[in-house]
């Protein structure tokens, strides 16, 4: 499912459903207006971890973001990647 938001929001957003084992929702969609309100709280980015590696998947392009917003998102991803998971 792709969400298209133009009003000071993200553009070309992919919604992830049915996340499997070892995944953690990291980024959720929150609308600035009511145009896409039925997609509020949808997972648009997640982290995957196992005993060998950790990875963050983003369902949206960073190209359309303002620098400060992108820095905050990278900070959240970095926090996930540095987290120690029990196995």
PDB file of C-alpha atoms in Angstrom:
ATOM      1  CA  UNK A   1       0.000   0.000   0.000  1.00  0.00           C
ATOM      2  CA  UNK A   2       1.416   3.387  -0.940  1.00  0.00           C
ATOM      3  CA  UNK A   3       0.232   6.581   0.701  1.00  0.00           C
ATOM      4  CA  UNK A   4       0.645   9.824  -1.206  1.00  0.00           C
ATOM      5  CA  UNK A   5       0.818  12.907   0.964  1.00  0.00           C
ATOM      6  CA  UNK A   6       1.681  16.322  -0.399  1.00  0.00           C
ATOM      7  CA  UNK A   7       0.681  18.791   2.304  1.00  0.00           C
ATOM      8  CA  UNK A   8       3.946  19.392   4.207  1.00  0.00           C
ATOM      9  CA  UNK A   9       4.279  15.669   4.757  1.00  0.00           C
ATOM     10  CA  UNK A  10       5.920  12.622   3.309  1.00  0.00           C
ATOM     11  CA  UNK A  11       5.521  11.674  -0.330  1.00  0.00           C
ATOM     12  CA  UNK A  12       5.298   8.125  -1.729  1.00  0.00           C
ATOM     13  CA  UNK A  13       5.063   6.291   1.564  1.00  0.00           C
ATOM     14  CA  UNK A  14       4.871   2.498   1.797  1.00  0.00           C
ATOM     15  CA  UNK A  15       2.861   0.937   4.610  1.00  0.00           C
ATOM     16  CA  UNK A  16       4.183  -2.348   6.070  1.00  0.00           C
ATOM     17  CA  UNK A  17       1.674  -4.856   7.445  1.00  0.00           C
ATOM     18  CA  UNK A  18       2.123  -8.317   8.895  1.00  0.00           C
ATOM     19  CA  UNK A  19       5.611  -7.831  10.309  1.00  0.00           C
ATOM     20  CA  UNK A  20       7.252 -11.113  11.205  1.00  0.00           C
ATOM     21  CA  UNK A  21       9.367 -12.335  14.064  1.00  0.00           C
ATOM     22  CA  UNK A  22      12.321 -10.238  15.199  1.00  0.00           C
ATOM     23  CA  UNK A  23      10.845  -7.049  13.730  1.00  0.00           C
ATOM     24  CA  UNK A  24      10.082  -3.852  15.608  1.00  0.00           C
ATOM     25  CA  UNK A  25       7.973  -0.986  14.254  1.00  0.00           C
ATOM     26  CA  UNK A  26      10.141   2.139  14.395  1.00  0.00           C
ATOM     27  CA  UNK A  27       8.383   4.725  12.239  1.00  0.00           C
ATOM     28  CA  UNK A  28       4.624   5.292  12.122  1.00  0.00           C
ATOM     29  CA  UNK A  29       2.554   7.486   9.824  1.00  0.00           C
ATOM     30  CA  UNK A  30       0.844  10.481  11.446  1.00  0.00           C
ATOM     31  CA  UNK A  31      -1.085  12.897   9.272  1.00  0.00           C
ATOM     32  CA  UNK A  32      -0.926  16.648   9.480  1.00  0.00           C
ATOM     33  CA  UNK A  33      -4.455  16.894   8.056  1.00  0.00           C
ATOM     34  CA  UNK A  34      -7.471  14.643   7.524  1.00  0.00           C
ATOM     35  CA  UNK A  35      -6.686  13.642   3.924  1.00  0.00           C
ATOM     36  CA  UNK A  36      -4.988  10.364   4.888  1.00  0.00           C
ATOM     37  CA  UNK A  37      -6.363  10.025   8.423  1.00  0.00           C
ATOM     38  CA  UNK A  38      -7.483   6.419   7.885  1.00  0.00           C
ATOM     39  CA  UNK A  39      -3.764   5.492   7.659  1.00  0.00           C
ATOM     40  CA  UNK A  40      -2.840   7.110  10.985  1.00  0.00           C
ATOM     41  CA  UNK A  41      -0.459   4.983  13.052  1.00  0.00           C
ATOM     42  CA  UNK A  42       0.429   2.731  10.094  1.00  0.00           C
ATOM     43  CA  UNK A  43       3.943   1.259  10.224  1.00  0.00           C
ATOM     44  CA  UNK A  44       6.107   2.972   7.586  1.00  0.00           C
ATOM     45  CA  UNK A  45       9.484   1.807   8.838  1.00  0.00           C
ATOM     46  CA  UNK A  46      10.732  -1.055  10.922  1.00  0.00           C
ATOM     47  CA  UNK A  47      13.823  -2.677  12.326  1.00  0.00           C
ATOM     48  CA  UNK A  48      14.825  -6.305  11.991  1.00  0.00           C
ATOM     49  CA  UNK A  49      17.270  -8.041  14.297  1.00  0.00           C
ATOM     50  CA  UNK A  50      18.740 -11.478  14.725  1.00  0.00           C
ATOM     51  CA  UNK A  51      21.897 -12.864  16.306  1.00  0.00           C
ATOM     52  CA  UNK A  52      24.084 -11.835  13.346  1.00  0.00           C
ATOM     53  CA  UNK A  53      22.873  -8.404  12.249  1.00  0.00           C
ATOM     54  CA  UNK A  54      20.352  -5.599  12.631  1.00  0.00           C
ATOM     55  CA  UNK A  55      18.833  -3.534   9.832  1.00  0.00           C
ATOM     56  CA  UNK A  56      16.368  -0.645   9.501  1.00  0.00           C
ATOM     57  CA  UNK A  57      13.899  -0.497   6.591  1.00  0.00           C
ATOM     58  CA  UNK A  58      12.320   2.827   5.649  1.00  0.00           C
ATOM     59  CA  UNK A  59       9.126   2.932   3.619  1.00  0.00           C
ATOM     60  CA  UNK A  60       9.617   6.536   2.559  1.00  0.00           C
ATOM     61  CA  UNK A  61      12.263   8.561   0.700  1.00  0.00           C
ATOM     62  CA  UNK A  62      14.413  10.971   2.690  1.00  0.00           C
ATOM     63  CA  UNK A  63      14.767  13.227  -0.359  1.00  0.00           C
ATOM     64  CA  UNK A  64      11.540  15.133   0.388  1.00  0.00           C
ATOM     65  CA  UNK A  65      12.301  15.717   4.063  1.00  0.00           C
ATOM     66  CA  UNK A  66      13.640  18.808   5.738  1.00  0.00           C
ATOM     67  CA  UNK A  67      17.138  18.344   7.192  1.00  0.00           C
ATOM     68  CA  UNK A  68      16.096  18.507  10.857  1.00  0.00           C
ATOM     69  CA  UNK A  69      13.321  15.945  10.395  1.00  0.00           C
ATOM     70  CA  UNK A  70      15.696  13.593   8.586  1.00  0.00           C
ATOM     71  CA  UNK A  71      18.277  13.941  11.383  1.00  0.00           C
ATOM     72  CA  UNK A  72      15.659  12.944  13.940  1.00  0.00           C
ATOM     73  CA  UNK A  73      14.713   9.870  11.911  1.00  0.00           C
ATOM     74  CA  UNK A  74      18.350   8.858  11.477  1.00  0.00           C
ATOM     75  CA  UNK A  75      18.747   9.260  15.234  1.00  0.00           C
ATOM     76  CA  UNK A  76      15.865   6.844  15.851  1.00  0.00           C
ATOM     77  CA  UNK A  77      17.369   4.354  13.403  1.00  0.00           C
ATOM     78  CA  UNK A  78      20.797   4.651  15.023  1.00  0.00           C
ATOM     79  CA  UNK A  79      19.256   4.064  18.460  1.00  0.00           C
ATOM     80  CA  UNK A  80      17.674   0.838  17.182  1.00  0.00           C
ATOM     81  CA  UNK A  81      20.913  -0.324  15.539  1.00  0.00           C
ATOM     82  CA  UNK A  82      22.915   0.250  18.735  1.00  0.00           C
ATOM     83  CA  UNK A  83      20.407  -1.529  20.959  1.00  0.00           C
ATOM     84  CA  UNK A  84      21.470  -4.835  22.507  1.00  0.00           C
ATOM     85  CA  UNK A  85      18.828  -7.516  21.966  1.00  0.00           C
ATOM     86  CA  UNK A  86      18.628 -10.649  24.118  1.00  0.00           C
ATOM     87  CA  UNK A  87      18.853 -13.882  22.137  1.00  0.00           C
TER      88      UNK A  87
END
